[in-house]
Coordinates of C-alpha atoms and ligand atoms in Angstrom, one line a residue:
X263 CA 45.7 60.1 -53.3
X264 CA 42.2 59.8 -51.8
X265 CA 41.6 61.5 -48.7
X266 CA 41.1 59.6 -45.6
X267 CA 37.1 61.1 -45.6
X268 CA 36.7 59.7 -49.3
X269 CA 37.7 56.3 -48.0
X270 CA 35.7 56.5 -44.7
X271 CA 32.7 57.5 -47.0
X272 CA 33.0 54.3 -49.2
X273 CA 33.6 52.1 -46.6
X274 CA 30.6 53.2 -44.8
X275 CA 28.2 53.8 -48.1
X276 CA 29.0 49.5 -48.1
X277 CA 27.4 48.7 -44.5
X278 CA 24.3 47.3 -44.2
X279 CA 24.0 50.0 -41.1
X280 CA 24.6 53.0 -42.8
X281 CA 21.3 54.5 -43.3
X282 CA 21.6 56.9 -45.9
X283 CA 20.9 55.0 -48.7
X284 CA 19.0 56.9 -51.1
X285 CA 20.4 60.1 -51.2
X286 CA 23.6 61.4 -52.1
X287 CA 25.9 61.5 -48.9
X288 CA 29.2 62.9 -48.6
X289 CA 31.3 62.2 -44.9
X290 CA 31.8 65.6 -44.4
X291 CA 34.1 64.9 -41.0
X292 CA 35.4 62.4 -38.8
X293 CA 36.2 62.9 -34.8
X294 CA 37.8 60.2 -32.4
X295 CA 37.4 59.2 -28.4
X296 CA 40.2 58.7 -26.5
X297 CA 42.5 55.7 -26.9
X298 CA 41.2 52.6 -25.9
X299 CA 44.7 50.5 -26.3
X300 CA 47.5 51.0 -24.4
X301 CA 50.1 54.0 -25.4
X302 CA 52.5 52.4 -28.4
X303 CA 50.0 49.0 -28.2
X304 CA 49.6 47.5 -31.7
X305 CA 46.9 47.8 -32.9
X306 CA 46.1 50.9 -31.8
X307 CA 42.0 50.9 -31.1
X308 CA 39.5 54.3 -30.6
X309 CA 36.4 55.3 -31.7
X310 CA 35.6 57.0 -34.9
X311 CA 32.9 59.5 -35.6
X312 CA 31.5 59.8 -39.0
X313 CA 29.7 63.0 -39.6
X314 CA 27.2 63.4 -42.8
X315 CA 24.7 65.6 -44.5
X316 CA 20.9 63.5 -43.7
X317 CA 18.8 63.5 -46.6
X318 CA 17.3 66.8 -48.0
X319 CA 14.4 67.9 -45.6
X320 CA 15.7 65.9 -42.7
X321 CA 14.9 67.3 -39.1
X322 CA 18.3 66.3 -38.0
X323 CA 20.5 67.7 -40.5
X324 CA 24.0 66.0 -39.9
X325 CA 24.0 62.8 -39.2
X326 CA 26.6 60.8 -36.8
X327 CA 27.7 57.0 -37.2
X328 CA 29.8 55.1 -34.7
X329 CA 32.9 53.5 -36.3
X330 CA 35.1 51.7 -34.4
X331 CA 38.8 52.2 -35.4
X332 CA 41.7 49.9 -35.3
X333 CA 45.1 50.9 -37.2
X334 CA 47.5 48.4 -37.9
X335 CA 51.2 49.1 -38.9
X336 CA 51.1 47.2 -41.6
X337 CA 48.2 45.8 -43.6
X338 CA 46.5 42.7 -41.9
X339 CA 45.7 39.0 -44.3
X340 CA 42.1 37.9 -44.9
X341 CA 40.4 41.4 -43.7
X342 CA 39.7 42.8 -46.8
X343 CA 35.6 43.1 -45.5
X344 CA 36.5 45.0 -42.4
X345 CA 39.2 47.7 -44.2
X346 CA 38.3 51.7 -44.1
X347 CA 41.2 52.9 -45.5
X348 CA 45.1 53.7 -45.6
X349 CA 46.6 57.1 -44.3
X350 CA 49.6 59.0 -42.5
X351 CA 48.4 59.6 -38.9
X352 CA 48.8 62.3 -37.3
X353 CA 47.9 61.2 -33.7
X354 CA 50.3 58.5 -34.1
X355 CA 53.1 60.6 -35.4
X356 CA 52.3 60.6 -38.7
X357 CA 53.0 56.6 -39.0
X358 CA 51.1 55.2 -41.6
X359 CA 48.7 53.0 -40.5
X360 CA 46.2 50.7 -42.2
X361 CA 42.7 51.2 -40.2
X362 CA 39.8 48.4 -39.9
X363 CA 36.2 48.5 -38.2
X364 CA 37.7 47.8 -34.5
X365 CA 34.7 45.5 -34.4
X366 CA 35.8 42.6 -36.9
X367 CA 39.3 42.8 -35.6
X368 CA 40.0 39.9 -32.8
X369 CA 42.6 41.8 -31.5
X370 CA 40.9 45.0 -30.6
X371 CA 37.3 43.6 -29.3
X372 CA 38.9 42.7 -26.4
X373 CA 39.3 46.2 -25.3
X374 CA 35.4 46.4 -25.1
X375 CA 35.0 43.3 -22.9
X376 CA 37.4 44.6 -20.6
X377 CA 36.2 48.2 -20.4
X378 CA 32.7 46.8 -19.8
X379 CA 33.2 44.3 -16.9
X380 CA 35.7 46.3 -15.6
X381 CA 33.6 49.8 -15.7
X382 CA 36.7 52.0 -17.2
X383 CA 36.6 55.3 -17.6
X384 CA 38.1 57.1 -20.2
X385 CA 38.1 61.0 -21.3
X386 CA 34.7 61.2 -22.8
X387 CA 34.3 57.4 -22.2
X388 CA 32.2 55.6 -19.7
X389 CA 31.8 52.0 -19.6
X390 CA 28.7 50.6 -16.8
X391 CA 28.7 47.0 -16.0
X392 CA 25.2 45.8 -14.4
X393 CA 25.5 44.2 -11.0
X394 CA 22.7 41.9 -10.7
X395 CA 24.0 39.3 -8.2
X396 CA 21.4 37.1 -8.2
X397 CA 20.9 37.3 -11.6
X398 CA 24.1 37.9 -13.5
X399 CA 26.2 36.1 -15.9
X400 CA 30.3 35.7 -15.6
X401 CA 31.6 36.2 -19.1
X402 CA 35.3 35.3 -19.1
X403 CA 38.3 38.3 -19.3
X404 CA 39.4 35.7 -22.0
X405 CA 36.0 34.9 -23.9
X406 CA 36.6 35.7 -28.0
X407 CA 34.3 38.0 -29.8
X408 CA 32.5 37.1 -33.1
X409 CA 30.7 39.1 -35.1
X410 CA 26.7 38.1 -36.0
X411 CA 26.2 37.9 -39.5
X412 CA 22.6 38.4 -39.5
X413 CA 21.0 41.7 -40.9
X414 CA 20.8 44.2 -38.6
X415 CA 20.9 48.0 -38.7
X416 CA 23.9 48.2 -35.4
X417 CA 26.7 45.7 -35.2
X418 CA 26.3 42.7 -33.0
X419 CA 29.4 40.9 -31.5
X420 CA 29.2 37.8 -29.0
X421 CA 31.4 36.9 -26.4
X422 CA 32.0 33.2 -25.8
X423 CA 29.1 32.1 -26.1
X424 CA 28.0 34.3 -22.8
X425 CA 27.5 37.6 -23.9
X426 CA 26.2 39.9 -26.4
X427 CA 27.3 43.3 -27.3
X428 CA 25.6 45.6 -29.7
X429 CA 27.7 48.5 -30.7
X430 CA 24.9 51.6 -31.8
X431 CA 25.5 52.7 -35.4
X432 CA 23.9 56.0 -36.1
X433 CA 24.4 58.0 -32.4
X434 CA 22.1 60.5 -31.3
X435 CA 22.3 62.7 -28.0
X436 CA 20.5 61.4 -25.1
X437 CA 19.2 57.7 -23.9
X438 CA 18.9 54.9 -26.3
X439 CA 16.0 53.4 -25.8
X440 CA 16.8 50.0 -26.0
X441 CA 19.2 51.0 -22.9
X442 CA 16.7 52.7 -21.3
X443 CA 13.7 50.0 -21.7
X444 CA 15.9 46.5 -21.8
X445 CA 17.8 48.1 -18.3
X446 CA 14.4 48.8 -16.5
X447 CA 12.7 45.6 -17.4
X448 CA 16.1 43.5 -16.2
X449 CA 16.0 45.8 -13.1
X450 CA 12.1 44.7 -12.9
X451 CA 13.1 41.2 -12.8
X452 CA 11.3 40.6 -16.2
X453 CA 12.5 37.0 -17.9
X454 CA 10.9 37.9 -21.4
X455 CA 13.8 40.3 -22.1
X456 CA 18.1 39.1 -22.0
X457 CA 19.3 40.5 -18.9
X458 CA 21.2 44.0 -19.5
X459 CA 25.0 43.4 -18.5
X460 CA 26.6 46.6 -19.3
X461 CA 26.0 49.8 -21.3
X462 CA 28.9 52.2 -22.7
X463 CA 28.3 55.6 -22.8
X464 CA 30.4 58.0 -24.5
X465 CA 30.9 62.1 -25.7
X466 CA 31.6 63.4 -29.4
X467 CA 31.8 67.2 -30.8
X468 CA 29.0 68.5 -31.8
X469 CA 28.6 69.7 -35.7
X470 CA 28.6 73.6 -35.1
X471 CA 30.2 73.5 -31.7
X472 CA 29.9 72.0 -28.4
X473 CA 29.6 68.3 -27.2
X474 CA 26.6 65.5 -27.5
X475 CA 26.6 62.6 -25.0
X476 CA 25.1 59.2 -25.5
X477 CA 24.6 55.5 -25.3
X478 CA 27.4 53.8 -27.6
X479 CA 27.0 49.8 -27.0
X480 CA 24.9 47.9 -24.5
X481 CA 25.8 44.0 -23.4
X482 CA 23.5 41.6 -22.8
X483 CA 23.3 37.7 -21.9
X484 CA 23.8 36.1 -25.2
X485 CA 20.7 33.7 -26.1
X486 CA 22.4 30.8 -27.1
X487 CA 20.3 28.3 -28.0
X488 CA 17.3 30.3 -29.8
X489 CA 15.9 30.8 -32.9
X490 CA 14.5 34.8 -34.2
X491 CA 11.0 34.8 -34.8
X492 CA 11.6 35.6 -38.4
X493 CA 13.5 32.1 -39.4
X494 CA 11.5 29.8 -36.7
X495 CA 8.4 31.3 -38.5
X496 CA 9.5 31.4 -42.2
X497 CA 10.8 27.9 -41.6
X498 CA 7.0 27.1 -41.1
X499 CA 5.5 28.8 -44.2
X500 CA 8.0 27.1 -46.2
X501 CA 6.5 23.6 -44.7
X502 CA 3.5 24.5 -45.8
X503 CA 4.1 25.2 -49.1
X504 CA 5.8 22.1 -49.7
X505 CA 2.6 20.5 -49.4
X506 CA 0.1 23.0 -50.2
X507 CA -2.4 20.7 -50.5
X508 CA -2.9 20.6 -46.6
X509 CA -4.6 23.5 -44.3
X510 CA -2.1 24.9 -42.1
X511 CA -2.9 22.9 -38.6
X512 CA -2.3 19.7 -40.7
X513 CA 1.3 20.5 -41.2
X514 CA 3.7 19.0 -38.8
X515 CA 5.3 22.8 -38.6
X516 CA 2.5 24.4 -37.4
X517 CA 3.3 27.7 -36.3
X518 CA 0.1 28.9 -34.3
X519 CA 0.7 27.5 -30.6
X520 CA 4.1 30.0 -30.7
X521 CA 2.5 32.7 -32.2
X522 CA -0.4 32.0 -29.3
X523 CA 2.6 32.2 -27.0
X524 CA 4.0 35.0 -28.5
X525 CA 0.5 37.3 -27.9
X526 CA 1.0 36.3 -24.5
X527 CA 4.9 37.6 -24.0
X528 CA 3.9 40.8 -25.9
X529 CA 1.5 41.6 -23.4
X530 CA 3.3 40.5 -20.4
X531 CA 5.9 42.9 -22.0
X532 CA 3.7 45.6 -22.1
X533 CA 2.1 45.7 -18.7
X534 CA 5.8 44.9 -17.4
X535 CA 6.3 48.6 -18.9
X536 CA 3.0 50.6 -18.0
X537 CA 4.6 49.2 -14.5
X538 CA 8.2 50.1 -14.9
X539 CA 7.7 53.4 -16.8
X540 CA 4.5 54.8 -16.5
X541 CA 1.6 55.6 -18.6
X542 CA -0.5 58.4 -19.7
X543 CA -3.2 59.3 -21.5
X544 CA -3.9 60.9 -25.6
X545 CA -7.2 63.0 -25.5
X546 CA -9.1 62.0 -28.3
X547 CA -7.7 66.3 -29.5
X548 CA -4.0 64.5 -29.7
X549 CA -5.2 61.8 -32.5
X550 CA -5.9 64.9 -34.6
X551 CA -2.0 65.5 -34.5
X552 CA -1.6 61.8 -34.7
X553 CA -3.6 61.4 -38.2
X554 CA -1.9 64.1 -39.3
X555 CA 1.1 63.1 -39.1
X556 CA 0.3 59.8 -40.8
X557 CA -1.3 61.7 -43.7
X558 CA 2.1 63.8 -43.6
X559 CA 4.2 60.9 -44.0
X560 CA 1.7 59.2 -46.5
X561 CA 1.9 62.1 -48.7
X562 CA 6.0 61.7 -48.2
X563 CA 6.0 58.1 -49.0
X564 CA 3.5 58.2 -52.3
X565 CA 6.3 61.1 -53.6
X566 CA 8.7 59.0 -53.2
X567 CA 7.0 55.8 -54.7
X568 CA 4.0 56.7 -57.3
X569 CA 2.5 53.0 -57.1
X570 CA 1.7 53.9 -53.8
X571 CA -0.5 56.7 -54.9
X572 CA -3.5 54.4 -55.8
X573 CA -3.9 53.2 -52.6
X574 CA -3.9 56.8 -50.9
X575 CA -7.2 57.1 -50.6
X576 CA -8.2 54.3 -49.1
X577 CA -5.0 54.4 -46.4
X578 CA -6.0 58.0 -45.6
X579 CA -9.7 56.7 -44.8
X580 CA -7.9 54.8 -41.5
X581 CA -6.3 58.0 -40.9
X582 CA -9.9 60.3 -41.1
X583 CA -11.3 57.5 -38.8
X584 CA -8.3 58.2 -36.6
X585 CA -9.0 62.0 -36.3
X586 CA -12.8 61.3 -35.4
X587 CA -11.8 58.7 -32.7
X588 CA -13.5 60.5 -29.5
X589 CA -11.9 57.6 -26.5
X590 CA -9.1 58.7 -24.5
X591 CA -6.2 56.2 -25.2
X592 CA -3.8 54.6 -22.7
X593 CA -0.1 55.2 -23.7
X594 CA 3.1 53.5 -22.3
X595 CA 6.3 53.0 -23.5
X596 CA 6.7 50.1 -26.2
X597 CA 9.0 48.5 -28.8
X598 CA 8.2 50.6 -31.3
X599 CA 9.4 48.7 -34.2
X600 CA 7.8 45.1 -33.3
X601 CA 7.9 42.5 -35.7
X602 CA 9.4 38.8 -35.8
X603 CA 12.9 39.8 -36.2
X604 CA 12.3 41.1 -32.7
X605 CA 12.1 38.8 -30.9
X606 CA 13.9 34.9 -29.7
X607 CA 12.5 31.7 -29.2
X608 CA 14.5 30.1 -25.9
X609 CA 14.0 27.2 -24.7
X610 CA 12.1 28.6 -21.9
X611 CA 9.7 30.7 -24.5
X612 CA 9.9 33.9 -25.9
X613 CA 11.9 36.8 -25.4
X614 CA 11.9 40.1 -26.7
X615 CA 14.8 42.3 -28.1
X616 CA 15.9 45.7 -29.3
X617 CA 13.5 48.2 -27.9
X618 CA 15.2 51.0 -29.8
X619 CA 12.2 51.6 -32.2
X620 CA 12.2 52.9 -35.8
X621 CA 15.8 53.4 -36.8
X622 CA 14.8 56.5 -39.2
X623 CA 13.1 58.4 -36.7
X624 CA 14.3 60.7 -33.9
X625 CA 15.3 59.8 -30.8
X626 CA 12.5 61.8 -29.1
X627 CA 10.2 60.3 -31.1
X628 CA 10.9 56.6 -30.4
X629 CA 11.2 57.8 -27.0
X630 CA 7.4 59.0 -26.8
X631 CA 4.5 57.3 -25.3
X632 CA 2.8 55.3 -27.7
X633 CA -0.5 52.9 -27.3
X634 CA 0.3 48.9 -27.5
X635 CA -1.3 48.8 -30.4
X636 CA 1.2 50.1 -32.4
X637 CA 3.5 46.9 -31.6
X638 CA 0.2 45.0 -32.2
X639 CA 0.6 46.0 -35.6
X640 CA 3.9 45.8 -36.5
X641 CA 3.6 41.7 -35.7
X642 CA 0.5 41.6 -37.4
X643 CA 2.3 42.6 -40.9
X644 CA 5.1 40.3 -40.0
X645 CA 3.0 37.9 -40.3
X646 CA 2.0 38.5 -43.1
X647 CA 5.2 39.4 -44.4
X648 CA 6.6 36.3 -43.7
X649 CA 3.9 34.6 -45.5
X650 CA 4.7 36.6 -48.8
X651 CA 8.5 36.4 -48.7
X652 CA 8.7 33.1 -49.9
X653 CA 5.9 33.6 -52.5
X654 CA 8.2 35.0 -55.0
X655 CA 9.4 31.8 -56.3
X656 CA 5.9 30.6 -56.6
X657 CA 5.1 33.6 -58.6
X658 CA 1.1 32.7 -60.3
X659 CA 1.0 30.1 -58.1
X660 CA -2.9 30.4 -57.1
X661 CA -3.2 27.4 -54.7
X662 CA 0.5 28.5 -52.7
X663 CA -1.2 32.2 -52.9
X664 CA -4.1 30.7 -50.9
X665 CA -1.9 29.2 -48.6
X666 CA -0.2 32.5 -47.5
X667 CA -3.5 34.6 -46.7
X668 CA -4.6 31.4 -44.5
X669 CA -0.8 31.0 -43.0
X670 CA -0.8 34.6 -42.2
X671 CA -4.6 34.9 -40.9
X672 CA -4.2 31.8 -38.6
X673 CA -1.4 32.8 -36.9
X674 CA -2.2 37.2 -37.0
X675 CA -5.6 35.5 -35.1
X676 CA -3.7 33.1 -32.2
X677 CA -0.9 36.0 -31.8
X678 CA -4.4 38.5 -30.5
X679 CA -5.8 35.7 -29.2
X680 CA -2.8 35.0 -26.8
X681 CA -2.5 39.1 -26.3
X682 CA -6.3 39.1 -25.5
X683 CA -5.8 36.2 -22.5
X684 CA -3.2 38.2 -20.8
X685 CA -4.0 41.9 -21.6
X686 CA -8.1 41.1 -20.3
X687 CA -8.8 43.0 -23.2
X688 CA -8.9 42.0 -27.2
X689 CA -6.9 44.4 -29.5
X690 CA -9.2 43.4 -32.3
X691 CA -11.6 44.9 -30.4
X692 CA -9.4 48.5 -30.6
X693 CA -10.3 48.3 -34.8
X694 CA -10.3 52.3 -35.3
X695 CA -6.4 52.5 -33.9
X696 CA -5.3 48.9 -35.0
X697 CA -6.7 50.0 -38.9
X698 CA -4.5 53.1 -38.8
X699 CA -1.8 51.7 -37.0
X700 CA -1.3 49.0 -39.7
X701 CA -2.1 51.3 -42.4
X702 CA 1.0 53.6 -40.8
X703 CA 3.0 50.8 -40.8
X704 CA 2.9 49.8 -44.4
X705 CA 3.4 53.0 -45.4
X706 CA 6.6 52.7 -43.4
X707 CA 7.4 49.4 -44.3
X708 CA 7.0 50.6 -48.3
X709 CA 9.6 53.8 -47.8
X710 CA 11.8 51.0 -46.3
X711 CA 12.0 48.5 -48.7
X712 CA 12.2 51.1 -51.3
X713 CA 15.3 52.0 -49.9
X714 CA 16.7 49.2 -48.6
X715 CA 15.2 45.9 -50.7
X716 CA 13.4 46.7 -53.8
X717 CA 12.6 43.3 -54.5
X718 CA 10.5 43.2 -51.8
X719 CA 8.6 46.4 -52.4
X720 CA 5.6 44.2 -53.8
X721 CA 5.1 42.8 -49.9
X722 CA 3.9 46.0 -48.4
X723 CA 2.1 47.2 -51.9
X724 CA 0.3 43.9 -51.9
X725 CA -0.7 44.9 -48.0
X726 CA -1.8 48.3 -49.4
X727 CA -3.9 47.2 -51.4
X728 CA -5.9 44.9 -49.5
X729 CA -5.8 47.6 -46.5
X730 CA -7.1 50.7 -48.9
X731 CA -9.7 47.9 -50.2
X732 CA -11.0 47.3 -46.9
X733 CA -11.2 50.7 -45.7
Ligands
LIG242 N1 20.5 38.5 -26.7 C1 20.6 37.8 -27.9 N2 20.8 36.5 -27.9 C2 20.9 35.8 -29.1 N3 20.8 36.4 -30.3 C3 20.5 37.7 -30.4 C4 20.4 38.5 -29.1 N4 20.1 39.8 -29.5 C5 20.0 39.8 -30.8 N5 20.3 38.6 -31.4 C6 20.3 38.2 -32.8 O1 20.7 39.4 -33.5 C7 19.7 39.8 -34.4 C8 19.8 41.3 -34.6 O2 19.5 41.9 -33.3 P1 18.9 43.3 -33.2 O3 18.9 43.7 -31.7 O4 17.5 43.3 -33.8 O5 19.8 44.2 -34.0 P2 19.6 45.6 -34.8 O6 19.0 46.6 -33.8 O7 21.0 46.1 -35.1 O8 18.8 45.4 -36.0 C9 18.4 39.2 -33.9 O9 17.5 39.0 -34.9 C10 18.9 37.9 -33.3 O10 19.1 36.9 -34.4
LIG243 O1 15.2 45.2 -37.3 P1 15.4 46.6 -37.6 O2 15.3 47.5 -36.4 O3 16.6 46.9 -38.4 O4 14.1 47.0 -38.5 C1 14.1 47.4 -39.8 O5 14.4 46.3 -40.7 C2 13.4 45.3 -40.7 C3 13.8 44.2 -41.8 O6 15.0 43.6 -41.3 C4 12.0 45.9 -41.2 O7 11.0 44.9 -41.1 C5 10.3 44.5 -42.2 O8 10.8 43.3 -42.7 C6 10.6 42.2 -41.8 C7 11.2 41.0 -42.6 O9 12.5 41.1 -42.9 C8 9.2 42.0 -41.4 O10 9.1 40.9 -40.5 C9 8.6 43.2 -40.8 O11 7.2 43.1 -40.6 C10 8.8 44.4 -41.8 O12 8.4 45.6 -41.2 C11 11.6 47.0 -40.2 O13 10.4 47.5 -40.6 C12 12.8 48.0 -40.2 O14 12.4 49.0 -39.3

């Protein structure tokens, strides 16, 4: 019979969260929290821990994953998406149980709505609701969860149609940013963020002995009637293309007046942080270790994908530039992963979402100080991202080709345009960091679809190119 680990491992090598594609993983162990459910309650819900090997050379060597458990006493119809595995429990007397992710089951969710807007504590367990009382939202004891079915590297389930909660995937000891950022800006009074409802902190073993502590779920107010940045914008290329005969601003989808608006946001966001969380300052020393580091994971990224290895050159040029750069640089706390996925159109304007930063890198690094230009750049090549998605079915298709570059040029300009009126200063202006900040992020953004989308590994080579061309 397969072990319960095997069938824990293939469940989780199936998730769009898992993030160790591209390496061999093995689940070497599982742990579990206390009992959420109620002793001899059907089913019975807890958390489960996954632990597994990183990839080879990893700083963090074992990796942890959040997996909700729910074990039934019998198998359960239609859930065939959401089943780990089959086993004898012991903690349940040895009663076999069928066991699902807790989070697609509709009768275990409710034990995290509960916990949250009631604030139980559990061993090793800690659930905080946010009283805001001039701000805050009721969600209803009753309200039933559904699980988002968009991409996303955590699991997202809403509540009515109230309240949001995103359950953290991989765990790491310490804050989670997106706690720690989305929490000060709602305490801030900030509007260009959903208000922070509840957070769930919790306590697993530690591989090699001991105990790690961390953010396990927060709960926000649930957006209901926006649109991501991604489809709102995408929806605009693909007007565009349908009658690529016109310039962009002649097309009734026009995108640049949001993108205008979205600058604008983005930089209200920012100073809203340099306020709430401080700033500091890089010597122009520091950007010595900062090019390095680029060059490091350049060098990383071309071993892993050789087609990137004509463009080195000319990425690493940004990254000299970088090193030479002699002006001290404001740094604050940002998103750290900024791009049009990011971020919801209300229908009061723009909001901004999941502060965690890069999901592959450490929590101290996506906890560092960081200039706004970094997030400047990560929209920038959304933009220009979502202009080349949809160019693969127009593959050779010069005049839809010409299309893109202008879609994604109008609206890269309005997005710095709307930073520059707010900010007081233009981040076009900032050309030394923006270059190597962009070139950083392409390098990322290649590593990433490499693992994760190969079909669209041609969107961040194309951007290599033209980037080591220009440099
Ligand atoms: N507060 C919210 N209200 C409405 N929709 C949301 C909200 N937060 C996230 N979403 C939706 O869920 C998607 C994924 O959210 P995100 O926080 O980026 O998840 P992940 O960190 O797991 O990738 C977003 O692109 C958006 O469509
Ligand atoms: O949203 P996540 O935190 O999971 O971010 C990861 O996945 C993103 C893709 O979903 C990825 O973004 C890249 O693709 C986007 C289009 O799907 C594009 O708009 C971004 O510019 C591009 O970087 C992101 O890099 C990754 O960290």
């Amino acid at each position: 019979m397969t072990s319960h680990l095997d069938q824990v491992q293939s469940f989780c090598a199936n998730q769009r969260w898992f993030g160790e594609k591209g390496h061999d993983v093995h689940v070497d162990a599982m742990a579990t929290s206390a009992w959420l459910s109620d002793e001899g309650a059907w089913p019975a819900v807890r958390i489960g821990f996954v632990y597994c090997a990183g990839p080879p050379g990893a700083e963090n060597a074992i990796r942890v994953y959040q997996l909700p458990l729910s074990y039934h006493a019998a198998p359960v119809d239609n859930h065939s998406h959401a089943f780990v595995g089959d086993w004898d429990e012991p903690d349940l007397g040895d009663t076999r149980v069928w066991v699902y992710d807790a989070l697609h089951d509709k009768e275990a969710t409710p034990y995290w709505l509960d916990a949250l807007t009631h604030g139980r504590r559990l061993e090793g367990l800690e659930f905080h609701p946010v009283h805001a009382p001039e701000r805050s939202l009721v969600v209803p004891d009753d309200a039933q969860s559904l699980v988002l079915t968009v991409e996303q590297s955590n699991t997202s389930l809403v509540f009515g149609d109230t309240a949001l909660l995103k359950v953290f995937r991989r765990l790491e000891p310490g804050s989670n940013p997106g706690v720690e950022i989305e929490s000060a800006l709602t305490e801030a009074g900030s509007d260009l963020v959903p208000e922070v409802l509840g957070s769930a902190r919790g306590s697993w073993p530690r591989a090699g002995g001991g105990t790690d502590s961390g953010d396990l779920a927060m709960m926000t107010a649930f957006e209901k009637n926006s649109t991501d940045g991604w489809s709102y914008a995408t929806t605009s290329v693909r007007d565009l293309y349908a009658e690529a005969d016109l310039h962009a601003e002649e097309v009734g989808g026009d995108f640049a007046g949001e993108s205008h608006r979205l600058g604008a946001a983005t930089a209200e966001v920012h100073a809203e942080l340099a306020k709430a969380l401080g700033t500091d300052i890089w010597e122009p020393s520091q950007m010595v270790e900062h090019s390095a580091a680029m060059k490091r994971r350049l060098d990383k990224a071309v071993a892993a994908i050789p087609e990137l290895g004509q463009y080195a050159e000319g990425l690493g040029r940004a990254f000299d530039a970088l090193a030479a750069y002699d002006v001290p640089v404001t740094v604050q706390r940002i998103h750290g992963d900024f791009h049009l996925g990011q971020v919801l159109r209300t229908i009061d304007g723009w909001k901004l979402i999941d502060f965690e930063g890069e999901p592959a890198k450490s929590l101290i690094e996506r906890r560092a100080l960081d200039t706004p230009v970094k997030d400047i750049a990560g929209m920038l090549r959304s933009f220009d991202y979502a202009a080349r998605s949809l160019l693969a079915d127009h593959q050779g298709d010069q005049q839809i080709a010409y299309r893109a570059a202008e879609w994604a040029t109008r609206n890269r300009r309005a997005f710095c345009d709307g930073y520059a009126e707010v900010a007081g200063s233009d981040p076009r202006d900032e050309s030394v960091l923006l270059s190597a900040f962009l070139a950083d992020k392409v390098i990322y953004e290649t590593l990433y679809e490499a693992r994760n989308r190969p079909t669209w590994l041609p969107i961040p080579l194309a951007a290599a190119a033209q980037l080591s061309a220009t440099e």
